[in-house]
Short mmCIF file of C-alpha atoms in Angstrom, two decimals:
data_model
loop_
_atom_site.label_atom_id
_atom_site.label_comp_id
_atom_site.label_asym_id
_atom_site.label_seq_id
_atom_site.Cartn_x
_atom_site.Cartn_y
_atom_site.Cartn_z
CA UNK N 24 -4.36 34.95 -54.38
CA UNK N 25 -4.65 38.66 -54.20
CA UNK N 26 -3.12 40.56 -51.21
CA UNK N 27 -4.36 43.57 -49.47
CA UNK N 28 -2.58 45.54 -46.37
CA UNK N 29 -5.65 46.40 -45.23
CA UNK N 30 -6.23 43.40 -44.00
CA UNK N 31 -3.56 43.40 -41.59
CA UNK N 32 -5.08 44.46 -38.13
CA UNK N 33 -3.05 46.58 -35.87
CA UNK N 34 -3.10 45.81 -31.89
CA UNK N 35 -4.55 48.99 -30.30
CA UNK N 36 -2.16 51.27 -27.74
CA UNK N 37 -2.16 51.43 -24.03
CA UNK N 38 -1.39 47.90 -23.32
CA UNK N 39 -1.89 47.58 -19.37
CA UNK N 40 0.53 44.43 -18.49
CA UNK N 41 -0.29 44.77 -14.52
CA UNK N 42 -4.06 44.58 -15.31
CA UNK N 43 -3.22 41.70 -17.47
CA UNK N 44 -1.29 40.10 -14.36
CA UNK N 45 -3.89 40.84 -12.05
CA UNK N 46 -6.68 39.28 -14.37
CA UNK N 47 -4.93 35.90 -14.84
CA UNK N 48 -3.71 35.96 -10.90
CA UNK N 49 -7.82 35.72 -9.98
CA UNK N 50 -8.39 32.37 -12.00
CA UNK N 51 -8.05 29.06 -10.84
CA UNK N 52 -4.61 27.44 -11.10
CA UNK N 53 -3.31 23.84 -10.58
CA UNK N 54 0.22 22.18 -11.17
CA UNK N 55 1.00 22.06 -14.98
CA UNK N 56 4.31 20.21 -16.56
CA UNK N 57 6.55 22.78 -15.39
CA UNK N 58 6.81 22.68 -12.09
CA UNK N 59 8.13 25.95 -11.41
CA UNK N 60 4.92 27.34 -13.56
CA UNK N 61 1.33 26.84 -13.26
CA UNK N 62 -1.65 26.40 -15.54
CA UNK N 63 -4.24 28.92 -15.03
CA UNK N 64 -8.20 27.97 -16.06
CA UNK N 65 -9.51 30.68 -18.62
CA UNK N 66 -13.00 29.68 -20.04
CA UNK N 67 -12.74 25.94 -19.27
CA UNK N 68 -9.12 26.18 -21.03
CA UNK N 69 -5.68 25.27 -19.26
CA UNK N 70 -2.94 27.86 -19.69
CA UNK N 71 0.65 28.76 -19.35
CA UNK N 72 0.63 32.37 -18.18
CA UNK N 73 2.59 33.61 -21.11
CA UNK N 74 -0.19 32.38 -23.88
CA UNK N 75 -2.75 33.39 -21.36
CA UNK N 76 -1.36 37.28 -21.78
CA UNK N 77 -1.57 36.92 -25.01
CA UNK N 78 -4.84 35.68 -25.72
CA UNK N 79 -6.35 38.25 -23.20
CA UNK N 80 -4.10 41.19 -24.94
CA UNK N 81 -5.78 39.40 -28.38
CA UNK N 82 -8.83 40.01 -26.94
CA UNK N 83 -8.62 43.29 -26.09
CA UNK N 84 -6.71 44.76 -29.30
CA UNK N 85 -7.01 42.11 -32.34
CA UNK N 86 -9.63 43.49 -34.76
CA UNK N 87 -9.95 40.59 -38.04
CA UNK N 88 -10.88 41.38 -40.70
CA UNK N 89 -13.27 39.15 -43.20
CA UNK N 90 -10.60 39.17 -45.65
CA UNK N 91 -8.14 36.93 -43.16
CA UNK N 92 -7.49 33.20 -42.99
CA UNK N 93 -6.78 31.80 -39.42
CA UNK N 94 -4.31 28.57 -39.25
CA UNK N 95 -5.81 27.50 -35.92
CA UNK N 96 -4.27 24.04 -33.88
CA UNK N 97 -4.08 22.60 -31.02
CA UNK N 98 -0.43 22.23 -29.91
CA UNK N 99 1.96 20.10 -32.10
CA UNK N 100 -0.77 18.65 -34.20
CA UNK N 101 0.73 19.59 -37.63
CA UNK N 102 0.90 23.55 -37.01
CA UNK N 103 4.49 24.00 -38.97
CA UNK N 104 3.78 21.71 -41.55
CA UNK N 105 0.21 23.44 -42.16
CA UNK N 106 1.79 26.83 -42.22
CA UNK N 107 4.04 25.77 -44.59
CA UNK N 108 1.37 24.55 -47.24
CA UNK N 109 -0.54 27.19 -46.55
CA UNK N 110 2.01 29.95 -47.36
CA UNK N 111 3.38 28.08 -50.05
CA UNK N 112 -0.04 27.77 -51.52
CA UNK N 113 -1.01 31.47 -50.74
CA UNK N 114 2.12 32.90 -52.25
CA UNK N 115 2.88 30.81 -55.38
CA UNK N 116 3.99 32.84 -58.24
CA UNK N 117 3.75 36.38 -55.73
CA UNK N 118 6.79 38.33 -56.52
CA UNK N 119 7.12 41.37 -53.83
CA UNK N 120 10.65 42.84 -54.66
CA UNK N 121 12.30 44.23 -57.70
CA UNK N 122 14.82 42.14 -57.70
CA UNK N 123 11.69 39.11 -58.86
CA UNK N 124 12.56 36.68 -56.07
CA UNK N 125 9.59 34.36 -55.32
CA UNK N 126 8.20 35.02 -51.58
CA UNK N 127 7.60 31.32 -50.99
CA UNK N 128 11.62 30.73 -51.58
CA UNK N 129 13.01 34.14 -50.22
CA UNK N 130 10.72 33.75 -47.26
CA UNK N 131 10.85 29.19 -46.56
CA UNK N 132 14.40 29.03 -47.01
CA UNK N 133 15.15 31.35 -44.40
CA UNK N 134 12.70 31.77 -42.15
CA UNK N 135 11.20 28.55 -40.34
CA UNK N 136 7.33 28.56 -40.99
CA UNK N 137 6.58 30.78 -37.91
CA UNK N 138 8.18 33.71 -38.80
CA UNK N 139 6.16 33.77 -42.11
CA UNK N 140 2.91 33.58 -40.80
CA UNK N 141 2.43 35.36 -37.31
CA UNK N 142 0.98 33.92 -34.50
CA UNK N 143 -2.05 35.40 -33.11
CA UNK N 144 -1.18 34.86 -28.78
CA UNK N 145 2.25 36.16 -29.58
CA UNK N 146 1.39 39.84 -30.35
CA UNK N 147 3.09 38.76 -33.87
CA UNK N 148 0.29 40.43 -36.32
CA UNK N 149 2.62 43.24 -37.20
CA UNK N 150 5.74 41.78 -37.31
CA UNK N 151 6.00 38.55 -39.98
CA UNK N 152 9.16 38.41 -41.47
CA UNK N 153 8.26 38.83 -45.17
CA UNK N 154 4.34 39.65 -46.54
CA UNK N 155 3.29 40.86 -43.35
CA UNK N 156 0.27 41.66 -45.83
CA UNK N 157 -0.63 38.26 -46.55
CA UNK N 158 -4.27 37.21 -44.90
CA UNK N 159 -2.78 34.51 -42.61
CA UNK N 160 -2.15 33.65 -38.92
CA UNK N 161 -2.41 31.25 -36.79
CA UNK N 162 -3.24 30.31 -33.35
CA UNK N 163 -3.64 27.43 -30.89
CA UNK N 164 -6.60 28.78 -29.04
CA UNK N 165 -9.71 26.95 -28.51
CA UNK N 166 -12.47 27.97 -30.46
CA UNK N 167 -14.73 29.71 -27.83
CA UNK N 168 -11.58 31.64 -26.55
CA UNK N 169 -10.60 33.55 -29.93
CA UNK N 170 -10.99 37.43 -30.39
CA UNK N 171 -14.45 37.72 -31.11
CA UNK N 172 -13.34 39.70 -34.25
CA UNK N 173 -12.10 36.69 -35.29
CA UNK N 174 -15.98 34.81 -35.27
CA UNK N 175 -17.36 37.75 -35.96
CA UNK N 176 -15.93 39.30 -39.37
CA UNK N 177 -17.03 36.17 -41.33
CA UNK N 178 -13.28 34.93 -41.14
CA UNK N 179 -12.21 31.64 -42.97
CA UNK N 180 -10.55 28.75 -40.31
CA UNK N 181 -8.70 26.21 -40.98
CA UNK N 182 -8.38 23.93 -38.21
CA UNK N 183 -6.02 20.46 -37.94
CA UNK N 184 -6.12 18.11 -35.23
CA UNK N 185 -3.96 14.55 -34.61
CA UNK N 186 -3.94 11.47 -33.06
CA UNK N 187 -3.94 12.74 -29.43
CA UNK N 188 -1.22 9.72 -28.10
CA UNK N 189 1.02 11.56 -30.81
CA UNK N 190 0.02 15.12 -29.87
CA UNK N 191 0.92 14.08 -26.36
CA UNK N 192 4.02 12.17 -27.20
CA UNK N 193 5.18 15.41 -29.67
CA UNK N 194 4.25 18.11 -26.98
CA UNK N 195 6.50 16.36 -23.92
CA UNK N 196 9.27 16.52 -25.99
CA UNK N 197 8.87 19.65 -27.27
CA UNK N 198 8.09 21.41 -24.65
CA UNK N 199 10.91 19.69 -22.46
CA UNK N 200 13.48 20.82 -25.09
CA UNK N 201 11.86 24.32 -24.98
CA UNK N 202 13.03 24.52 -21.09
CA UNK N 203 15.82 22.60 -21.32
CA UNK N 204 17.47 26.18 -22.43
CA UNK N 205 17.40 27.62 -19.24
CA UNK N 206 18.54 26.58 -16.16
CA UNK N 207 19.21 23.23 -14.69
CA UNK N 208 16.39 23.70 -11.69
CA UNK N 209 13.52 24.05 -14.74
CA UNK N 210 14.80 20.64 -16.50
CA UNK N 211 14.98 18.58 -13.21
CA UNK N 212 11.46 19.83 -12.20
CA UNK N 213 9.37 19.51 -16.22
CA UNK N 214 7.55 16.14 -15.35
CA UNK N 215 8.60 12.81 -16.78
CA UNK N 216 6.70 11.51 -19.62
CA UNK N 217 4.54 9.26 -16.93
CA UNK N 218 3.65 12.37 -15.03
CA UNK N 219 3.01 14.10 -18.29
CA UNK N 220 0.39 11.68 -19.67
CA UNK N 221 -1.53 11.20 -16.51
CA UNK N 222 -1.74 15.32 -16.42
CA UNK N 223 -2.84 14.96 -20.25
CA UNK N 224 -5.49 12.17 -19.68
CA UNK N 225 -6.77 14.84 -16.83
CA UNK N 226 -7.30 17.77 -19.64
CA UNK N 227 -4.03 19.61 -17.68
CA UNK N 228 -1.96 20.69 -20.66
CA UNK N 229 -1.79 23.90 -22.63
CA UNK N 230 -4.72 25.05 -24.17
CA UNK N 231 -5.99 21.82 -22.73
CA UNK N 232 -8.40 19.71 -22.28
CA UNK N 233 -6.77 18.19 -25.60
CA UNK N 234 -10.61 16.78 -26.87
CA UNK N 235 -12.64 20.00 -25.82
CA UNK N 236 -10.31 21.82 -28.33
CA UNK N 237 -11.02 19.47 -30.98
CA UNK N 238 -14.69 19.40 -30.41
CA UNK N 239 -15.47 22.83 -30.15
CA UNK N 240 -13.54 23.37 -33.77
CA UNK N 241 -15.37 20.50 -34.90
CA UNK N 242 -18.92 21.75 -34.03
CA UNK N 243 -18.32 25.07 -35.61
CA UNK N 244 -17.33 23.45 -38.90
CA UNK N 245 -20.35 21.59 -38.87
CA UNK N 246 -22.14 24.80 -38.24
CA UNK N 247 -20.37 26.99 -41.22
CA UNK N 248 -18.33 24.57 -43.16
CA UNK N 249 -18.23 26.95 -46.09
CA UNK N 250 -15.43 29.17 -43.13
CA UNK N 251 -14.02 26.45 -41.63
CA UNK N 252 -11.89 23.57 -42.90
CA UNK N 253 -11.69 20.91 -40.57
CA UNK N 254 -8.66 18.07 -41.70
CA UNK N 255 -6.87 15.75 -39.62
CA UNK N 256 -2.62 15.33 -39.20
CA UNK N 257 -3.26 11.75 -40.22
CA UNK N 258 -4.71 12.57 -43.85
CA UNK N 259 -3.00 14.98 -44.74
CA UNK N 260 0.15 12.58 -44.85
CA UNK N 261 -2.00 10.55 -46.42
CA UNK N 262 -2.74 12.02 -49.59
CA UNK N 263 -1.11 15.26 -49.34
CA UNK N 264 -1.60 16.22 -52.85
CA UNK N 265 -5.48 16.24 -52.30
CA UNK N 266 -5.18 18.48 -49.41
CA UNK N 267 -3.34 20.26 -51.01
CA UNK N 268 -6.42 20.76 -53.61
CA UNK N 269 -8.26 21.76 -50.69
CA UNK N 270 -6.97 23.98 -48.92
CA UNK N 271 -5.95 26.44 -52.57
CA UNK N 272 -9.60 25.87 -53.28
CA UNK N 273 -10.85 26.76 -49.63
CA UNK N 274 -8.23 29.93 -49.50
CA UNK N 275 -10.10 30.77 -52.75
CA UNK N 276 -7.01 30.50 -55.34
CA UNK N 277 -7.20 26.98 -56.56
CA UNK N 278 -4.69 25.80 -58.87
CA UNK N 279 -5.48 25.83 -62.57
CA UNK N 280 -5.26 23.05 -64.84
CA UNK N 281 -1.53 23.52 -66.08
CA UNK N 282 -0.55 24.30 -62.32
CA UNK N 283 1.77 21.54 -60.57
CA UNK N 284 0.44 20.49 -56.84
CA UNK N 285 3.70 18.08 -56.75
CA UNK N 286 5.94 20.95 -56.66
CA UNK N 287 4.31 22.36 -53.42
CA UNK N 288 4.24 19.14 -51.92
CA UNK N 289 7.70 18.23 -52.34
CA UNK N 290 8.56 21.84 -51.17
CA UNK N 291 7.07 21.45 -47.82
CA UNK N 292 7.66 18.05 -47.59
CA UNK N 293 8.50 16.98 -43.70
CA UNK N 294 12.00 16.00 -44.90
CA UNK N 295 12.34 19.01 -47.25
CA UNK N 296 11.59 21.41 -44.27
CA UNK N 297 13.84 19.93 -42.07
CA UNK N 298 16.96 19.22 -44.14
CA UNK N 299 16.71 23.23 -45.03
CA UNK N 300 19.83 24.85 -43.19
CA UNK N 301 17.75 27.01 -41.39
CA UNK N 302 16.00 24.37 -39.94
CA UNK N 303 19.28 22.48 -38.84
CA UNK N 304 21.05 25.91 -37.11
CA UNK N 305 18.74 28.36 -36.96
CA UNK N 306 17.28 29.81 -34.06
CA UNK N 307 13.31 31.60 -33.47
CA UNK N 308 12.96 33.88 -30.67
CA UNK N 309 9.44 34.04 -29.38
CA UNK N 310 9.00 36.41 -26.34
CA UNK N 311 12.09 36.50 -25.90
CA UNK N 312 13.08 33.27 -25.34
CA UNK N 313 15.31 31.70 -27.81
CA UNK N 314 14.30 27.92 -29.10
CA UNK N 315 16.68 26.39 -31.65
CA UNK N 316 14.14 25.68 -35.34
CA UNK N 317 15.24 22.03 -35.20
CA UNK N 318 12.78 21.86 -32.42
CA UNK N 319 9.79 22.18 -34.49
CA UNK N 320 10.63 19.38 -37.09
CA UNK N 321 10.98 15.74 -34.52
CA UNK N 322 9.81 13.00 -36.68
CA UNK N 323 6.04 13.86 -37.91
CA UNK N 324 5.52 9.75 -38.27
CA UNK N 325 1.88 9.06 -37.64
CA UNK N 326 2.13 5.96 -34.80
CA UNK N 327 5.23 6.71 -33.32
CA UNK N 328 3.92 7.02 -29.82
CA UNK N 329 4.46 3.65 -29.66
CA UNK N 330 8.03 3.60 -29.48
CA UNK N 331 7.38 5.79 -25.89
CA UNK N 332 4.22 4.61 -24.91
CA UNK N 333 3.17 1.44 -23.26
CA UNK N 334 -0.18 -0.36 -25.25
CA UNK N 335 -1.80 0.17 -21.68
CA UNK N 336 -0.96 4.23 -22.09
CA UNK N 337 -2.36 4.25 -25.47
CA UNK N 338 -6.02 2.63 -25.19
CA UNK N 339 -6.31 4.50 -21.80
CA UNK N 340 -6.21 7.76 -23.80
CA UNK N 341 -8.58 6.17 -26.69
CA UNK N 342 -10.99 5.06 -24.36
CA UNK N 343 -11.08 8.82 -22.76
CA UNK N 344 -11.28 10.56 -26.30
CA UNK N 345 -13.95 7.83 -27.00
CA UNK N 346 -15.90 8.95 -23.73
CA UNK N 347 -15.39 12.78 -24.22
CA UNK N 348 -16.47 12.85 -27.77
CA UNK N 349 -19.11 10.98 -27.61
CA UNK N 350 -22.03 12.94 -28.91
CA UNK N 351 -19.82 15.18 -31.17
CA UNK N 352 -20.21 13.25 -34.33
CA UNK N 353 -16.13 13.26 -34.35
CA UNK N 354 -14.14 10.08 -34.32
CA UNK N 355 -10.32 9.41 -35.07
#
């Protein structure tokens, strides 16, 4: 795949953070997970007020470029695994230094996926840890609330969604070990997995509702397929070596016929990722706020919101993804 620093935008000056404040303080707001923090509605979209600033400051500044590839998600649906592939896949056989050390194993091995490829919402575009002129970020906005540099430059997306009872099931626990760094008072007020899942079966969770994220992905890939990839958590463990296939082909470097997919595939296996000693001690700082890598690697088993969810929990959320989707075309 052929690399080009031009197509790394840069976020314009004169950032205006109280204008930001003041923008997000007008919308509507209603009781989120956190107790101590609210979800404010932007463009039918729930939000914790630190993605919101982001995505507004996106807005405002981001300027794509038709050369970049956007790793888009809703929240743990797949998002490290995905950016691991896709990297891996991207950067195979890329050799950046003099010294001739691959990017894929300088970069994997000691940076957890998110450091390698920036996050859109976290002001990251100028700031990956290694190829900051590689084509790809990522994001978990909804579709209709992305720069609209991003639909407009003739961008490729690649969008992956998941089971929602193990979206939900992944996202409690993340996010409850995500504030279970800071004081005591957050912890004892982040709502218990009950109150969680009847705020998720409402559409109240970040970047929520969960299904009008999927859909409006899923209706744009219908509408350009040839820019966006749609692919679900569930087949990519699947067959893994086919996606795999499809995604090198879709980033427009497929793998020749004496290339190995196996090797990338056992690289960024789930257990491969998470027995790396970065993974196991290292820490990411996002905004500031310090969350230990581990956190980003649980279990990735398809079905296991059944070991924390009751059979009554689980067909209550199909038969709500069943009602809001209807009409889509998109099933599970």
């Amino acid at each position: 795949m052929e690399f080009s620093t031009t197509s790394k935008p840069i976020p314009a000056s004169g950032i205006s953070p109280e204008s930001l404040h003041e923008e997000i303080s007008q919308l509507p707001k209603e009781k989120g997970w956190r107790g101590l923090q609210g979800l404010f509605l932007y463009k039918n979209f729930w939000f914790y007020p630190a993605f919101l600033k982001g995505a507004l400051h996106a807005r405002d500044h981001f300027q794509a470029q038709p050369t970049d590839i956007f790793l888009c998600s809703s929240m743990k649906t797949g998002t490290t695994w995905l950016k691991s592939l896709s990297f891996t896949i991207a950067t195979r056989g890329h050799r950046p230094s003099d010294d001739g050390s691959d990017m894929t194993t300088a970069s994997l091995r000691t940076a957890v996926p998110h450091d390698c490829i920036p996050f859109l919402e976290f002001h990251e575009y100028s700031t990956a840890v290694r190829g900051s002129e590689i084509p790809l970020f990522a994001s978990h906005l909804p579709y209709t609330c992305l720069p609209k540099s991003v639909i407009d430059s003739d961008c490729k997306i690649v969008y992956i969604c998941r089971d929602p009872k193990d979206a939900f099931v992944s996202m409690w626990f993340f996010l409850r070990k995500f504030v279970a760094g800071k004081n005591s008072t957050d912890v004892e007020s982040f709502a218990s997995i009950d109150e969680g899942f009847e705020l998720f079966c409402k559409g109240s969770s970040s970047h929520g509702p969960y299904w009008e994220h999927i859909v409006g992905y899923w209706e744009a890939s219908i509408r350009r397929p040839e820019k966006i990839l749609f692919l679900k958590y569930e087949d990519l463990v699947e067959d893994t070596q086919l996606w795999v296939k499809k995604l090198a082909e879709f980033f427009g470097c497929p793998f020749s016929a004496g290339e190995e997919r196996e090797g990338v595939v056992k690289e960024c296996s789930f257990e491969s990722l998470r027995d790396l000693e970065v993974t196991k001690s290292g820490k990411d700082e996002k905004r500031g706020r310090v969350i230990e890598s581990s956190a980003y690697f649980r279990k990735g088993v398809v079905g296991d919101w059944r070991n924390h969810l009751s059979d009554e929990m689980g067909k209550k959320i199909d038969v709500i993804m069943e009602e809001k989707l209807m009409g889509s075309g998109f099933t599970f």
